[in-house]
Coordinates of C-alpha atoms (C1' of nucleotides) and ligand atoms in Angstrom, one line a residue:
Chain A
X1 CA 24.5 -10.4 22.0
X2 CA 26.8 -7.9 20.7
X3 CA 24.7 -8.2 17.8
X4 CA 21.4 -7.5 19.1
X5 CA 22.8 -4.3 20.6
X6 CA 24.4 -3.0 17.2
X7 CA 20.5 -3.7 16.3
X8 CA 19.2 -1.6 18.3
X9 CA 21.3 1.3 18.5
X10 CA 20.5 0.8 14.8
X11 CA 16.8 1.1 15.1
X12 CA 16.7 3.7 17.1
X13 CA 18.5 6.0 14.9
X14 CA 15.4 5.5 12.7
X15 CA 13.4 6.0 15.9
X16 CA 12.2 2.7 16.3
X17 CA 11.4 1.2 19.2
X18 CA 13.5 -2.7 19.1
X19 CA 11.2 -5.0 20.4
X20 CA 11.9 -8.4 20.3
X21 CA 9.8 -8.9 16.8
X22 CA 11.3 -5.7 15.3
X23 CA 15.4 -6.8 16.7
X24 CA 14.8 -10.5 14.9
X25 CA 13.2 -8.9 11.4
X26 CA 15.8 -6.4 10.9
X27 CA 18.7 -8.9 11.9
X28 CA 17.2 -11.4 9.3
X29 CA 17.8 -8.5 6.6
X30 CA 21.1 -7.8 7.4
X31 CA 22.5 -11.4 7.4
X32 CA 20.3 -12.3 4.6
X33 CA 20.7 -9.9 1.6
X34 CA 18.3 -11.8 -0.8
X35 CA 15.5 -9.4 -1.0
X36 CA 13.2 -11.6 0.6
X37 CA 9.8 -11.6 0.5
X38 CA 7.1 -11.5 3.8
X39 CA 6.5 -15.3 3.8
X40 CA 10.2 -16.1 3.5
X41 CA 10.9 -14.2 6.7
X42 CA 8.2 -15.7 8.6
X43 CA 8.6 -19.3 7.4
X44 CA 12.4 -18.5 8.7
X45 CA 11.8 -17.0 11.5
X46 CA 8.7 -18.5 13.2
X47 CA 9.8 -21.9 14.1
X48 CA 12.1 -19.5 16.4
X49 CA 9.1 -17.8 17.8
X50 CA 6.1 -20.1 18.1
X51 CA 4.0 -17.2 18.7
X52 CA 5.0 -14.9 16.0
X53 CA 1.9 -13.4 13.4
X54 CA 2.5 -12.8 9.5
X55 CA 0.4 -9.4 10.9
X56 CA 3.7 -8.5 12.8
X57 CA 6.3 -8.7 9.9
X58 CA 3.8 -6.8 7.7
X59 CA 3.4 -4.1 10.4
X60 CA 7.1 -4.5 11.3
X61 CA 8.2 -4.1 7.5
X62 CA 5.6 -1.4 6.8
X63 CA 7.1 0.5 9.8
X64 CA 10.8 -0.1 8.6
X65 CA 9.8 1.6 5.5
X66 CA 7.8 4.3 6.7
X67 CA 10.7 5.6 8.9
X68 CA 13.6 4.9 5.9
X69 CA 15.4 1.5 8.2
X70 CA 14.6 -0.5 4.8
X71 CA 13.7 -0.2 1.2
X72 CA 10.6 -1.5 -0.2
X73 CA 11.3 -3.1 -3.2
X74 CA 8.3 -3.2 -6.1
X75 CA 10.7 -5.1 -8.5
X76 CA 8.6 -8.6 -8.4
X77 CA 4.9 -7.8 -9.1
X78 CA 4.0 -10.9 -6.9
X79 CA 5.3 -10.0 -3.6
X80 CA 6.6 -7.3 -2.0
X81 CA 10.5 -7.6 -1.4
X82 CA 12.4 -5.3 1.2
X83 CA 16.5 -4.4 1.3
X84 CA 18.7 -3.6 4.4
X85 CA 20.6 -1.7 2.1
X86 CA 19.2 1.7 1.8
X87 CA 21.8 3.3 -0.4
X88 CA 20.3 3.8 -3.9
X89 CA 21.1 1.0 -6.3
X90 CA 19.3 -1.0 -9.1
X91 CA 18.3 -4.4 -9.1
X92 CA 17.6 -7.6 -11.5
X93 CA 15.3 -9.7 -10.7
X94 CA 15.9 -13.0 -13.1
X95 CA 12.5 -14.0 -14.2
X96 CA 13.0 -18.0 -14.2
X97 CA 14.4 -18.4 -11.1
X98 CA 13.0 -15.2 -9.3
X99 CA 16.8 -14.2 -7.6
X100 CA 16.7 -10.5 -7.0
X101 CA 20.2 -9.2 -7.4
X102 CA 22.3 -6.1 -6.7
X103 CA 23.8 -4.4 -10.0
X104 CA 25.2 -0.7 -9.1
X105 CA 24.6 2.2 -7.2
X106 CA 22.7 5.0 -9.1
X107 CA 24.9 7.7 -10.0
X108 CA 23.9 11.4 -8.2
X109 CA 23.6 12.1 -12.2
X110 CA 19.8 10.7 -12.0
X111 CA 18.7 12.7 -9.2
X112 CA 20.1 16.2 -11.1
X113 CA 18.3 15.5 -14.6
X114 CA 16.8 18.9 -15.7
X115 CA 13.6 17.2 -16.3
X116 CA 13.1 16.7 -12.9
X117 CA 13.2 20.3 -12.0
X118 CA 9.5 20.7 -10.9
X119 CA 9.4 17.0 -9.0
X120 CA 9.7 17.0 -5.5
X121 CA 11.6 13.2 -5.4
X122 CA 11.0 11.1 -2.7
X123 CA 12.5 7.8 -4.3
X124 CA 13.7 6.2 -7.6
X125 CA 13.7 2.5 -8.2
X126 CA 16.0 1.0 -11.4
X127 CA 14.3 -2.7 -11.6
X128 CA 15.9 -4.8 -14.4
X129 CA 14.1 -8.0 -15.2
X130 CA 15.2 -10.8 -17.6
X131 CA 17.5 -14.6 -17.0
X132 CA 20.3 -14.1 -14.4
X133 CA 23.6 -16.2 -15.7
X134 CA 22.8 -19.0 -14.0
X135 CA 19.6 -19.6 -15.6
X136 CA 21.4 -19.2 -19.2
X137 CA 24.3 -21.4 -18.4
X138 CA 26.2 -17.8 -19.3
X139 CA 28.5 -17.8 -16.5
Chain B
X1 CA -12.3 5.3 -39.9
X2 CA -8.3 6.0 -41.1
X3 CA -7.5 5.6 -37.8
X4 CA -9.1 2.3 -37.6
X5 CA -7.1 0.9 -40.3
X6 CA -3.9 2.2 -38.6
X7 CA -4.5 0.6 -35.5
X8 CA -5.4 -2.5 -37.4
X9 CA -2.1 -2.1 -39.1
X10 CA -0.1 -1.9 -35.7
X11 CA -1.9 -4.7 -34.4
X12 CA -0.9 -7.1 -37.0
X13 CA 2.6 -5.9 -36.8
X14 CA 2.9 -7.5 -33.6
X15 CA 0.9 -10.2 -34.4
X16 CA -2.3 -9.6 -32.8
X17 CA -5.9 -10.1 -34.7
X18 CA -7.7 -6.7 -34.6
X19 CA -11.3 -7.5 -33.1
X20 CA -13.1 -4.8 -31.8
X21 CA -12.3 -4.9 -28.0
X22 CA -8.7 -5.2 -28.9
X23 CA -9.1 -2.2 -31.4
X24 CA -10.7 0.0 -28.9
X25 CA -8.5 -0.9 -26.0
X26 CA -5.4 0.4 -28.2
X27 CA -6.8 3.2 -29.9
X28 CA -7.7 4.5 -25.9
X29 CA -4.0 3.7 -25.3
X30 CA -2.7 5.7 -28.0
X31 CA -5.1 8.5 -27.3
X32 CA -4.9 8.5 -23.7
X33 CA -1.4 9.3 -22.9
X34 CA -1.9 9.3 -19.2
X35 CA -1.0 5.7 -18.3
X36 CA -4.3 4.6 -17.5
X37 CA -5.6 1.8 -15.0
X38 CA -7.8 -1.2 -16.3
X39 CA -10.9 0.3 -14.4
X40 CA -10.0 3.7 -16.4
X41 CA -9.8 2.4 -19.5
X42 CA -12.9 0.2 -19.0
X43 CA -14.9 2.7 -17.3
X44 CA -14.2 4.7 -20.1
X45 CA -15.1 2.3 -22.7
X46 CA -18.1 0.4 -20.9
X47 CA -20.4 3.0 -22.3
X48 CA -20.1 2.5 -25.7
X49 CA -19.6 -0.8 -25.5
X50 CA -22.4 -2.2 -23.0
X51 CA -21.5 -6.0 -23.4
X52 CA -17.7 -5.2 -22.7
X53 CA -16.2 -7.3 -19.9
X54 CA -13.2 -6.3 -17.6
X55 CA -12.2 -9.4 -18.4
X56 CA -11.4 -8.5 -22.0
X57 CA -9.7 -5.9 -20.9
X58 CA -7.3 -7.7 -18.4
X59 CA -6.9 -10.7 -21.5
X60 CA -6.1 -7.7 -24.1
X61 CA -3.5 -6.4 -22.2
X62 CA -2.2 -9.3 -21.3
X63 CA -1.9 -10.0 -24.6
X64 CA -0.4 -6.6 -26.0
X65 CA 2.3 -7.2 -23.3
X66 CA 3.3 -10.1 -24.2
X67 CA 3.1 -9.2 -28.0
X68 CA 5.4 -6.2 -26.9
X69 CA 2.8 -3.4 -28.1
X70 CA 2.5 -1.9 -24.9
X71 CA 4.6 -1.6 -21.9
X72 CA 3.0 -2.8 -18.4
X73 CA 4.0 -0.3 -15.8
X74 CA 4.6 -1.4 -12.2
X75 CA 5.6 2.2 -10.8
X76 CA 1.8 2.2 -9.1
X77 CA 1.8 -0.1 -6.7
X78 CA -1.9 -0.4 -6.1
X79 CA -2.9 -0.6 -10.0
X80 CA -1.1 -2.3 -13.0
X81 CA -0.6 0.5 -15.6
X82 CA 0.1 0.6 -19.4
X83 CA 1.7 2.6 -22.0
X84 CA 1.3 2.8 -25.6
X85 CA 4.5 4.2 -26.0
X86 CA 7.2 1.6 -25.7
X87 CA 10.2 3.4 -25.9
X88 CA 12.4 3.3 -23.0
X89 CA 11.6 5.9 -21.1
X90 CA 11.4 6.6 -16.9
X91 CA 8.3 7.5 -15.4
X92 CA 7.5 9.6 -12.3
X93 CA 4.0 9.1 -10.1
X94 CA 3.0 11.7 -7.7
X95 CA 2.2 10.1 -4.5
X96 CA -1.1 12.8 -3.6
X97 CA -2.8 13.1 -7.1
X98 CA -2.1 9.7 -8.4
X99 CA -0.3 11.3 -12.1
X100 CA 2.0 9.1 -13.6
X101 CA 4.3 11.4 -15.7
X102 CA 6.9 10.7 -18.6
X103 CA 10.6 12.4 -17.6
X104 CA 13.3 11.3 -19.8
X105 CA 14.7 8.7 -22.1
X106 CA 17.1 6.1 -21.1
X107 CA 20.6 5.9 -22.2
X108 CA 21.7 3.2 -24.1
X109 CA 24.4 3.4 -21.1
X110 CA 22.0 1.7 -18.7
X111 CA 22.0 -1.1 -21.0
X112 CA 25.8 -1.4 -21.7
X113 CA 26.7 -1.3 -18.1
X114 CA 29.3 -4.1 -17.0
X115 CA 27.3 -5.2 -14.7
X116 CA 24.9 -6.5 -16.7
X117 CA 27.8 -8.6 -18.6
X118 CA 25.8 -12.4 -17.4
X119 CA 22.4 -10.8 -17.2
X120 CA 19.7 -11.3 -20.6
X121 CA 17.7 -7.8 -20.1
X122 CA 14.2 -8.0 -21.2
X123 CA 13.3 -4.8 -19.9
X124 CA 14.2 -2.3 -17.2
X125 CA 12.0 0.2 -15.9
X126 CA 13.2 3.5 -14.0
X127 CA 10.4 4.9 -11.7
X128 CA 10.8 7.9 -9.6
X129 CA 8.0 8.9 -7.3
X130 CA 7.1 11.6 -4.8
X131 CA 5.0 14.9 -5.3
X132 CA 4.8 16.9 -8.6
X133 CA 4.9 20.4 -9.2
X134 CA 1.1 20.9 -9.5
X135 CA 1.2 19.3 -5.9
X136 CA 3.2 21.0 -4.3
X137 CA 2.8 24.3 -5.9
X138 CA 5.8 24.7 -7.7
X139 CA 5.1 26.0 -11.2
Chain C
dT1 C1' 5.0 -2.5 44.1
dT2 C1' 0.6 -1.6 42.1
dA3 C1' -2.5 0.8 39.1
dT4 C1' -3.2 2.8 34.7
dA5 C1' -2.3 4.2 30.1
dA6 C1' 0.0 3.5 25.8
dA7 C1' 2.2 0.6 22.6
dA8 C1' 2.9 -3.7 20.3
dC9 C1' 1.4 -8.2 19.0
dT10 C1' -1.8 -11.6 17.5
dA11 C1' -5.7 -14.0 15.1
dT12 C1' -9.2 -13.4 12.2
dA13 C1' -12.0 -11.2 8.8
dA14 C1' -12.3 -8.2 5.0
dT15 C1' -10.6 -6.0 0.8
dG16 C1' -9.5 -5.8 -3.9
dG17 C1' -6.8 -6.5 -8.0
dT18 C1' -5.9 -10.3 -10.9
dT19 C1' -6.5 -14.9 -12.7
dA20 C1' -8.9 -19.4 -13.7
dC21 C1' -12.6 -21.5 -15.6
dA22 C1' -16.4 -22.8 -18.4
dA23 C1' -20.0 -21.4 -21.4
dA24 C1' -21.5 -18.4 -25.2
dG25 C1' -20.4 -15.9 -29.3
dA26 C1' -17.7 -14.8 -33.4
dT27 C1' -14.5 -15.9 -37.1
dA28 C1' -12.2 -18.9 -40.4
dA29 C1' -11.6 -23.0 -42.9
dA30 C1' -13.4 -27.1 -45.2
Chain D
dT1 C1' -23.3 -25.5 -43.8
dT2 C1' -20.5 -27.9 -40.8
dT3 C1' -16.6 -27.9 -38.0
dA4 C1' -12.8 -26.2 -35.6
dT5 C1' -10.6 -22.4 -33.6
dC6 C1' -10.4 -18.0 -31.5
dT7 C1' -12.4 -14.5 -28.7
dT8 C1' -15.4 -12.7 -25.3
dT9 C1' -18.0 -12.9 -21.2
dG10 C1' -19.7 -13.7 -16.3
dT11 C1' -18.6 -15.9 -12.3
dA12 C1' -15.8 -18.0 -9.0
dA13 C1' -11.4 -18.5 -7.0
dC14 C1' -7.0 -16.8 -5.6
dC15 C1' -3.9 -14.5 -2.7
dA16 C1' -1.2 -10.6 -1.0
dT17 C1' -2.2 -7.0 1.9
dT18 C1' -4.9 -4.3 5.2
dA19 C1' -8.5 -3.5 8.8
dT20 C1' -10.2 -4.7 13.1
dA21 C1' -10.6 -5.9 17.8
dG22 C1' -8.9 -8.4 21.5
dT23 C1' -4.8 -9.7 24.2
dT24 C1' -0.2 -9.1 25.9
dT25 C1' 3.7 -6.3 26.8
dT26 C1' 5.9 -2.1 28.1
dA27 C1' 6.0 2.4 30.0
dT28 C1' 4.5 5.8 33.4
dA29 C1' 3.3 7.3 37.9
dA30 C1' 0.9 7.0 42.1
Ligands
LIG201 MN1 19.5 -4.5 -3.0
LIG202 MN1 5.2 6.7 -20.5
LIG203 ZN1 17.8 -17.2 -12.7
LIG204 ZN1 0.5 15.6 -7.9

DNA sequence: TTATAAAACTATAATGGTTACAAAGATAAA
DNA sequence: TTTATCTTTGTAACCATTATAGTTTTATAA
């Protein structure tokens, strides 16, 4: 309860109006911060809401992104992949096991490069790709 | 003519047999700097070559990826592009005219980072995107 | 409250880039 | 030349995403 209104008072500092469809997406991304992908929230979340489209999380996400709620995340060419975590940091995506993982935040250092002096940047994405630890038996 | 035999040459050295398709797909690459499409680089070459299918064209570079002759770009969401030059290096694409631009090599920083102590990098990519300066009017 | 308009949601169809498949053609070995 | 292997080709299938149109919900105001 407490949480839904954290939610929307969250939302609606992006100016988003927090429907019932848009509260439960964007509360699935906060508690679960594996990337996921379209289907995995709507496989989640739709025995919850018997009524609930695919149409609506890729209308919901698409919105989320468009007003800067969530990052869309290009790192696995198969799906799309979205982040509650809008700060700007780089990601791995292991490509056995397909985990998407959190390295570091970028430093301001990449946003100043002199080479960028005639770009007018809207977004950088740092995608690492290779075996995570656990699929090497490294850690 | 030289230029055939150099291509055949850097072919072989990742382990690739030169046939014809394959010849002319790289020499566009390496003449084509602009990080072309597969419908640009078979539009291109259809002409000449009226039996070409865009199938060879999706199984070459298929195959130079996975030879590691040419890098497979991801920064355009809509099209797969590709890249002769396989140096590390980030990329920015302008949102309005479609460009994809070269910016900057990468540190060999970015691949000593702690945080990547448990990960086995294959490759990163660094993709910036927004408008450039012809866009926007700003050179 | 009731009427009306706008916004959001839903189901289905369409789109389009990529891959799967099987047949035809080319190359290399025997 | 025969045979096996590799490459190319055309078509069909796949599948994530978007477009569309109808329905439901929400907001506005009479
Ligand atoms: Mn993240
Ligand atoms: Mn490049
Ligand atoms: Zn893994
Ligand atoms: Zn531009």
């Amino acid at each position: 309860m407490n949480n839904y209104m954290q939610i929307h008072k969250y939302l609606k500092q992006f100016d988003i109006k927090p429907s019932v469809q848009r509260t439960a997406v964007m509360d699935y991304l906060m508690t679960h911060k594996t990337h996921p992908t379209i289907d995995e929230i709507y496989s989640t979340l739709s025995p919850f809401m018997p009524t609930l489209s695919k149409t609506t999380i890729y209308n919901t996400l698409n919105l989320f992104v468009e007003k800067g709620a969530v990052l869309h995340l290009s790192i696995d060419e198969k799906n799309a992949r979205y982040d509650a975590d809008i700060s700007n940091h780089a990601h791995f995506m292991c490509k056995r096991c397909g985990k998407v993982y959190d390295l570091f935040d970028l430093k301001q250092e990449l946003f100043n490069k002199p080479q960028l002096k005639n770009f007018d940047i809207h977004s950088v994405e740092i995608s690492y790709s290779g075996f995570c630890g656990t699929c090497t038996g490294m850690n």
